[in-house]
Amino acid sequence: MATLIATAATARPLVIAHRGASAERPEHTIAAYREAIRVGADFIEPDLVATKDGVLVARHENEISGTTDVAAHPEFAARKATKIIDGVATTGWFTEDFTLAELKTLRARERLPQLRPANTKFDGQETIPTLDEIIALAQAAKVGIYPETKHPSYFRGLGLPLEPPLLAALKAAGWTTRAAPVFIQSFEVGNLKALRGQTQVRLIQLIGDGVSGDGVAYDTLVTPAGLKGVALYADGIGPAKDRVIGRDAAGKLLPPAPLVADAHAAGLQVHPWTFRPENYFLPTDLRRGADPAARGDIAAEYRAYLAAGVDGVFSDDPESAVGAIAPR
């Protein structure tokens, strides 16, 4: 696993299993992480949210109706609610309204059954994993973890800050230095700046569209000056992949933008998200057939981004990423 501590431009690009091997198993389950490890991913990626009793668990969102069978549990019907999460009204069931013991009574299910019908055969087989369970799996398999703090300002406002239990878990695992097989990622800026003063593990500034949950315009972060500012508190960026290579009006890939070169000039690694194998997600010139759920030429998409100089990729299909980056 020497690549886990190598610097940008000196090692082969990293394969980051986005929510595990989520093109093959329901996302954020131990089964998805195990499959990612089996096919050779360098890192498994848990998105972290908090329970009512302050335990960190892996869900892409704190609203869990799309990824669990919570709606089928009449004992929890009264907990359905509408909340404002980062300025967006969201209706459903939320992790912060359940204890860990209650969440463990739920079962995971496929979030995208129309595009990944084969994954539905695994519905009901897995529980929601805790961060501690994921760390134990990663350490046993000798892979890294790439946790994301989800909606950190929101959870801090509830009195359930994500950072203290995350740092405590990493400390218990012996992962406290830059050499640790860990990247902490966040779409917010303020919590990463605060984390920089609390840990030596590597930090990644995620970059989407619009404005972060703590009010920072992402467009200001991707300028050369903005990237130099990011380098004061983070070790890399995780941009939406269209910021690295955009698409034209017909949905075909354009030439690369200067983002990778500018980030490298600032001393930052670049790990774009998210590579997915289905036609629905691919550029139009890399789709194969008319079925949106069919798999297209994702290998060609990887090649385009590798040629642009990225240092790692977030992929729902880590086996294809391993094949493109480090053919066996």
GROMACS .gro file of C-alpha atoms in nm:
model
  328
    1MET     CA    1   0.000   0.000   0.000
    2ALA     CA    2   0.293   0.236  -0.062
    3THR     CA    3   0.072   0.446  -0.283
    4LEU     CA    4  -0.130   0.554   0.020
    5ILE     CA    5   0.142   0.789   0.141
    6ALA     CA    6   0.299   0.889  -0.188
    7THR     CA    7   0.281   1.248  -0.305
    8ALA     CA    8   0.109   1.377  -0.616
    9ALA     CA    9   0.279   1.309  -0.947
   10THR     CA   10   0.508   1.041  -0.794
   11ALA     CA   11   0.272   0.743  -0.760
   12ARG     CA   12   0.007   0.573  -0.964
   13PRO     CA   13  -0.335   0.732  -0.920
   14LEU     CA   14  -0.544   0.608  -0.630
   15VAL     CA   15  -0.862   0.407  -0.665
   16ILE     CA   16  -1.118   0.533  -0.414
   17ALA     CA   17  -1.419   0.304  -0.383
   18HIS     CA   18  -1.708   0.550  -0.374
   19ARG     CA   19  -1.945   0.425  -0.102
   20GLY     CA   20  -1.775   0.090  -0.155
   21ALA     CA   21  -1.824  -0.100  -0.479
   22SER     CA   22  -2.165   0.063  -0.508
   23ALA     CA   23  -2.220  -0.040  -0.868
   24GLU     CA   24  -2.212  -0.401  -0.745
   25ARG     CA   25  -2.368  -0.390  -0.396
   26PRO     CA   26  -2.600  -0.151  -0.211
   27GLU     CA   27  -2.391   0.151  -0.115
   28HIS     CA   28  -2.233   0.203   0.226
   29THR     CA   29  -2.266  -0.158   0.336
   30ILE     CA   30  -1.995  -0.389   0.462
   31ALA     CA   31  -2.066  -0.603   0.156
   32ALA     CA   32  -1.995  -0.307  -0.074
   33TYR     CA   33  -1.671  -0.230   0.109
   34ARG     CA   34  -1.564  -0.595   0.103
   35GLU     CA   35  -1.624  -0.614  -0.270
   36ALA     CA   36  -1.419  -0.298  -0.323
   37ILE     CA   37  -1.134  -0.447  -0.124
   38ARG     CA   38  -1.157  -0.772  -0.319
   39VAL     CA   39  -1.113  -0.598  -0.653
   40GLY     CA   40  -0.815  -0.395  -0.538
   41ALA     CA   41  -0.933  -0.050  -0.427
   42ASP     CA   42  -0.679   0.156  -0.233
   43PHE     CA   43  -0.939   0.332  -0.020
   44ILE     CA   44  -1.296   0.268   0.086
   45GLU     CA   45  -1.512   0.576   0.126
   46PRO     CA   46  -1.767   0.612   0.406
   47ASP     CA   47  -1.989   0.921   0.418
   48LEU     CA   48  -2.041   0.990   0.786
   49VAL     CA   49  -2.354   1.108   0.964
   50ALA     CA   50  -2.446   1.097   1.333
   51THR     CA   51  -2.704   0.902   1.528
   52LYS     CA   52  -2.911   1.047   1.811
   53ASP     CA   53  -2.659   0.906   2.058
   54GLY     CA   54  -2.361   1.051   1.875
   55VAL     CA   55  -2.231   0.744   1.690
   56LEU     CA   56  -2.092   0.792   1.340
   57VAL     CA   57  -2.249   0.568   1.076
   58ALA     CA   58  -2.211   0.543   0.699
   59ARG     CA   59  -2.494   0.685   0.489
   60HIS     CA   60  -2.469   0.917   0.191
   61GLU     CA   61  -2.730   1.138   0.354
   62ASN     CA   62  -2.879   1.161   0.700
   63GLU     CA   63  -3.218   1.108   0.530
   64ILE     CA   64  -3.239   0.730   0.493
   65SER     CA   65  -3.568   0.642   0.322
   66GLY     CA   66  -3.392   0.576  -0.009
   67THR     CA   67  -3.122   0.348   0.127
   68THR     CA   68  -3.301   0.151   0.401
   69ASP     CA   69  -3.635  -0.015   0.470
   70VAL     CA   70  -3.727   0.241   0.738
   71ALA     CA   71  -4.061   0.321   0.568
   72ALA     CA   72  -4.167  -0.041   0.623
   73HIS     CA   73  -4.122  -0.015   1.001
   74PRO     CA   74  -4.452   0.101   1.154
   75GLU     CA   75  -4.281   0.161   1.488
   76PHE     CA   76  -4.091   0.448   1.326
   77ALA     CA   77  -4.374   0.599   1.121
   78ALA     CA   78  -4.414   0.896   1.357
   79ARG     CA   79  -4.053   0.997   1.305
   80LYS     CA   80  -4.106   1.098   0.945
   81ALA     CA   81  -4.032   1.468   0.927
   82THR     CA   82  -3.942   1.759   0.701
   83LYS     CA   83  -3.615   1.935   0.777
   84ILE     CA   84  -3.401   2.203   0.618
   85ILE     CA   85  -3.062   2.054   0.532
   86ASP     CA   86  -2.813   2.304   0.393
   87GLY     CA   87  -3.101   2.524   0.282
   88VAL     CA   88  -3.303   2.246   0.115
   89ALA     CA   89  -3.633   2.115   0.253
   90THR     CA   90  -3.609   1.737   0.282
   91THR     CA   91  -3.879   1.495   0.394
   92GLY     CA   92  -3.813   1.149   0.532
   93TRP     CA   93  -3.644   0.978   0.822
   94PHE     CA   94  -3.316   1.110   0.961
   95THR     CA   95  -3.030   0.935   1.137
   96GLU     CA   96  -3.014   1.195   1.412
   97ASP     CA   97  -3.363   1.090   1.526
   98PHE     CA   98  -3.255   0.728   1.587
   99THR     CA   99  -3.021   0.566   1.834
  100LEU     CA  100  -2.763   0.329   1.694
  101ALA     CA  101  -2.956   0.035   1.835
  102GLU     CA  102  -3.268   0.149   1.649
  103LEU     CA  103  -3.078   0.203   1.322
  104LYS     CA  104  -2.935  -0.145   1.347
  105THR     CA  105  -3.288  -0.285   1.320
  106LEU     CA  106  -3.311  -0.143   0.967
  107ARG     CA  107  -3.179  -0.311   0.654
  108ALA     CA  108  -2.999  -0.151   0.362
  109ARG     CA  109  -3.137  -0.149   0.010
  110GLU     CA  110  -3.024  -0.039  -0.335
  111ARG     CA  111  -3.064   0.337  -0.390
  112LEU     CA  112  -3.079   0.320  -0.772
  113PRO     CA  113  -3.285   0.008  -0.850
  114GLN     CA  114  -3.380   0.130  -1.199
  115LEU     CA  115  -3.014   0.159  -1.301
  116ARG     CA  116  -2.875  -0.121  -1.084
  117PRO     CA  117  -3.147  -0.387  -1.071
  118ALA     CA  118  -2.895  -0.664  -1.005
  119ASN     CA  119  -2.810  -0.501  -0.672
  120THR     CA  120  -3.166  -0.541  -0.545
  121LYS     CA  121  -3.103  -0.910  -0.480
  122PHE     CA  122  -2.891  -0.792  -0.187
  123ASP     CA  123  -3.168  -0.579  -0.037
  124GLY     CA  124  -3.235  -0.660   0.325
  125GLN     CA  125  -2.907  -0.844   0.383
  126GLU     CA  126  -2.700  -0.569   0.546
  127THR     CA  127  -2.729  -0.329   0.836
  128ILE     CA  128  -2.599   0.027   0.850
  129PRO     CA  129  -2.229   0.005   0.940
  130THR     CA  130  -2.058   0.218   1.201
  131LEU     CA  131  -1.731   0.398   1.146
  132ASP     CA  132  -1.564   0.164   1.394
  133GLU     CA  133  -1.679  -0.139   1.194
  134ILE     CA  134  -1.544   0.014   0.873
  135ILE     CA  135  -1.208   0.096   1.030
  136ALA     CA  136  -1.176  -0.260   1.160
  137LEU     CA  137  -1.249  -0.394   0.811
  138ALA     CA  138  -0.999  -0.157   0.649
  139GLN     CA  139  -0.724  -0.238   0.896
  140ALA     CA  140  -0.773  -0.612   0.856
  141ALA     CA  141  -0.755  -0.574   0.477
  142LYS     CA  142  -0.471  -0.318   0.488
  143VAL     CA  143  -0.654  -0.055   0.284
  144GLY     CA  144  -0.720   0.308   0.362
  145ILE     CA  145  -1.036   0.496   0.448
  146TYR     CA  146  -1.154   0.821   0.293
  147PRO     CA  147  -1.432   0.949   0.524
  148GLU     CA  148  -1.652   1.244   0.439
  149THR     CA  149  -1.809   1.462   0.705
  150LYS     CA  150  -2.163   1.513   0.575
  151HIS     CA  151  -2.338   1.841   0.656
  152PRO     CA  152  -2.096   1.925   0.940
  153SER     CA  153  -2.249   2.266   1.018
  154TYR     CA  154  -2.594   2.111   1.037
  155PHE     CA  155  -2.485   1.839   1.277
  156ARG     CA  156  -2.286   2.084   1.486
  157GLY     CA  157  -2.602   2.292   1.520
  158LEU     CA  158  -2.779   1.986   1.662
  159GLY     CA  159  -2.509   1.937   1.924
  160LEU     CA  160  -2.380   1.632   1.734
  161PRO     CA  161  -2.051   1.752   1.583
  162LEU     CA  162  -1.893   1.495   1.353
  163GLU     CA  163  -1.530   1.585   1.399
  164PRO     CA  164  -1.464   1.483   1.763
  165PRO     CA  165  -1.587   1.122   1.727
  166LEU     CA  166  -1.412   1.093   1.390
  167LEU     CA  167  -1.077   1.205   1.532
  168ALA     CA  168  -1.127   0.983   1.837
  169ALA     CA  169  -1.188   0.680   1.614
  170LEU     CA  170  -0.881   0.756   1.405
  171LYS     CA  171  -0.671   0.798   1.718
  172ALA     CA  172  -0.794   0.464   1.853
  173ALA     CA  173  -0.689   0.308   1.521
  174GLY     CA  174  -0.343   0.464   1.545
  175TRP     CA  175  -0.413   0.683   1.243
  176THR     CA  176  -0.303   1.030   1.346
  177THR     CA  177  -0.020   1.131   1.112
  178ARG     CA  178   0.017   1.232   0.752
  179ALA     CA  179   0.151   0.883   0.682
  180ALA     CA  180  -0.178   0.726   0.793
  181PRO     CA  181  -0.390   0.568   0.517
  182VAL     CA  182  -0.658   0.832   0.566
  183PHE     CA  183  -0.800   1.131   0.381
  184ILE     CA  184  -1.077   1.333   0.550
  185GLN     CA  185  -1.298   1.511   0.299
  186SER     CA  186  -1.564   1.778   0.329
  187PHE     CA  187  -1.768   2.005   0.105
  188GLU     CA  188  -1.745   2.269   0.375
  189VAL     CA  189  -1.441   2.488   0.431
  190GLY     CA  190  -1.468   2.589   0.795
  191ASN     CA  191  -1.452   2.240   0.940
  192LEU     CA  192  -1.149   2.151   0.729
  193LYS     CA  193  -0.969   2.461   0.851
  194ALA     CA  194  -1.056   2.365   1.208
  195LEU     CA  195  -0.943   2.005   1.149
  196ARG     CA  196  -0.608   2.127   1.019
  197GLY     CA  197  -0.530   2.245   1.372
  198GLN     CA  198  -0.641   1.916   1.528
  199THR     CA  199  -0.494   1.641   1.311
  200GLN     CA  200  -0.203   1.568   1.081
  201VAL     CA  201  -0.399   1.329   0.857
  202ARG     CA  202  -0.452   1.448   0.504
  203LEU     CA  203  -0.752   1.666   0.422
  204ILE     CA  204  -0.940   1.704   0.095
  205GLN     CA  205  -1.154   2.002  -0.003
  206LEU     CA  206  -1.452   1.875  -0.201
  207ILE     CA  207  -1.573   2.111  -0.472
  208GLY     CA  208  -1.917   2.099  -0.621
  209ASP     CA  209  -2.138   2.365  -0.777
  210GLY     CA  210  -2.287   2.669  -0.614
  211VAL     CA  211  -2.212   2.738  -0.251
  212SER     CA  212  -2.091   2.519   0.034
  213GLY     CA  213  -2.295   2.447   0.345
  214ASP     CA  214  -2.096   2.714   0.525
  215GLY     CA  215  -2.142   2.976   0.257
  216VAL     CA  216  -1.830   2.957   0.039
  217ALA     CA  217  -1.874   2.988  -0.339
  218TYR     CA  218  -1.696   2.694  -0.498
  219ASP     CA  219  -1.601   2.897  -0.805
  220THR     CA  220  -1.372   3.104  -0.583
  221LEU     CA  221  -1.179   2.792  -0.478
  222VAL     CA  222  -1.082   2.673  -0.827
  223THR     CA  223  -0.896   2.984  -0.940
  224PRO     CA  224  -0.517   2.978  -0.905
  225ALA     CA  225  -0.543   3.215  -0.609
  226GLY     CA  226  -0.824   3.013  -0.455
  227LEU     CA  227  -0.627   2.691  -0.487
  228LYS     CA  228  -0.330   2.849  -0.313
  229GLY     CA  229  -0.567   2.935  -0.030
  230VAL     CA  230  -0.696   2.579  -0.015
  231ALA     CA  231  -0.336   2.456   0.009
  232LEU     CA  232  -0.300   2.640   0.339
  233TYR     CA  233  -0.533   2.391   0.509
  234ALA     CA  234  -0.582   2.093   0.275
  235ASP     CA  235  -0.368   1.843   0.087
  236GLY     CA  236  -0.586   1.810  -0.218
  237ILE     CA  237  -0.918   1.878  -0.384
  238GLY     CA  238  -1.202   1.650  -0.480
  239PRO     CA  239  -1.376   1.833  -0.763
  240ALA     CA  240  -1.685   1.730  -0.952
  241LYS     CA  241  -1.531   1.566  -1.257
  242ASP     CA  242  -1.691   1.813  -1.499
  243ARG     CA  243  -1.463   2.076  -1.350
  244VAL     CA  244  -1.166   1.873  -1.475
  245ILE     CA  245  -1.308   1.782  -1.816
  246GLY     CA  246  -1.634   1.940  -1.917
  247ARG     CA  247  -1.890   1.832  -2.175
  248ASP     CA  248  -2.014   2.012  -2.481
  249ALA     CA  249  -2.377   2.080  -2.570
  250ALA     CA  250  -2.409   1.727  -2.710
  251GLY     CA  251  -2.275   1.573  -2.390
  252LYS     CA  252  -1.935   1.477  -2.533
  253LEU     CA  253  -1.609   1.529  -2.348
  254LEU     CA  254  -1.426   1.856  -2.409
  255PRO     CA  255  -1.052   1.912  -2.375
  256PRO     CA  256  -0.932   1.928  -2.012
  257ALA     CA  257  -0.967   2.250  -1.816
  258PRO     CA  258  -0.656   2.393  -1.642
  259LEU     CA  259  -0.774   2.284  -1.298
  260VAL     CA  260  -0.536   1.988  -1.255
  261ALA     CA  261  -0.231   2.189  -1.359
  262ASP     CA  262  -0.333   2.481  -1.139
  263ALA     CA  263  -0.394   2.252  -0.840
  264HIS     CA  264  -0.059   2.078  -0.886
  265ALA     CA  265   0.109   2.416  -0.907
  266ALA     CA  266  -0.042   2.490  -0.564
  267GLY     CA  267   0.087   2.156  -0.428
  268LEU     CA  268  -0.257   1.991  -0.421
  269GLN     CA  269  -0.363   1.644  -0.529
  270VAL     CA  270  -0.673   1.609  -0.747
  271HIS     CA  271  -0.926   1.328  -0.691
  272PRO     CA  272  -1.237   1.392  -0.907
  273TRP     CA  273  -1.578   1.235  -0.847
  274THR     CA  274  -1.771   1.030  -0.946
  275PHE     CA  275  -1.699   0.769  -1.214
  276ARG     CA  276  -1.994   0.539  -1.279
  277PRO     CA  277  -2.015   0.266  -1.543
  278GLU     CA  278  -2.374   0.300  -1.658
  279ASN     CA  279  -2.462   0.481  -1.983
  280TYR     CA  280  -2.683   0.718  -1.787
  281PHE     CA  281  -2.379   0.878  -1.626
  282LEU     CA  282  -2.129   0.861  -1.913
  283PRO     CA  283  -2.052   1.119  -2.181
  284THR     CA  284  -2.270   1.060  -2.484
  285ASP     CA  285  -1.978   0.951  -2.702
  286LEU     CA  286  -1.886   0.677  -2.454
  287ARG     CA  287  -2.231   0.523  -2.418
  288ARG     CA  288  -2.294   0.182  -2.565
  289GLY     CA  289  -2.651   0.118  -2.679
  290ALA     CA  290  -2.972   0.292  -2.577
  291ASP     CA  291  -3.031   0.131  -2.236
  292PRO     CA  292  -2.938   0.386  -1.966
  293ALA     CA  293  -2.858   0.101  -1.726
  294ALA     CA  294  -2.621  -0.073  -1.967
  295ARG     CA  295  -2.249  -0.030  -1.915
  296GLY     CA  296  -2.061   0.195  -2.153
  297ASP     CA  297  -1.696   0.261  -2.223
  298ILE     CA  298  -1.592   0.377  -1.878
  299ALA     CA  299  -1.233   0.271  -1.953
  300ALA     CA  300  -1.212   0.548  -2.212
  301GLU     CA  301  -1.341   0.799  -1.959
  302TYR     CA  302  -1.074   0.697  -1.709
  303ARG     CA  303  -0.807   0.728  -1.980
  304ALA     CA  304  -0.913   1.084  -2.054
  305TYR     CA  305  -0.885   1.185  -1.689
  306LEU     CA  306  -0.560   1.000  -1.634
  307ALA     CA  307  -0.417   1.182  -1.936
  308ALA     CA  308  -0.528   1.506  -1.771
  309GLY     CA  309  -0.306   1.417  -1.475
  310VAL     CA  310  -0.548   1.335  -1.193
  311ASP     CA  311  -0.401   1.171  -0.881
  312GLY     CA  312  -0.696   0.947  -0.802
  313VAL     CA  313  -1.056   0.872  -0.892
  314PHE     CA  314  -1.373   0.820  -0.695
  315SER     CA  315  -1.548   0.527  -0.860
  316ASP     CA  316  -1.867   0.332  -0.798
  317ASP     CA  317  -1.699   0.053  -0.995
  318PRO     CA  318  -1.349   0.022  -0.848
  319GLU     CA  319  -1.274  -0.295  -1.045
  320SER     CA  320  -1.289  -0.099  -1.372
  321ALA     CA  321  -1.076   0.177  -1.219
  322VAL     CA  322  -0.813  -0.072  -1.107
  323GLY     CA  323  -0.815  -0.219  -1.455
  324ALA     CA  324  -0.760   0.122  -1.615
  325ILE     CA  325  -0.496   0.243  -1.369
  326ALA     CA  326  -0.303  -0.070  -1.277
  327PRO     CA  327  -0.392  -0.356  -1.511
  328ARG     CA  328  -0.317  -0.693  -1.357
   0.00000   0.00000   0.00000
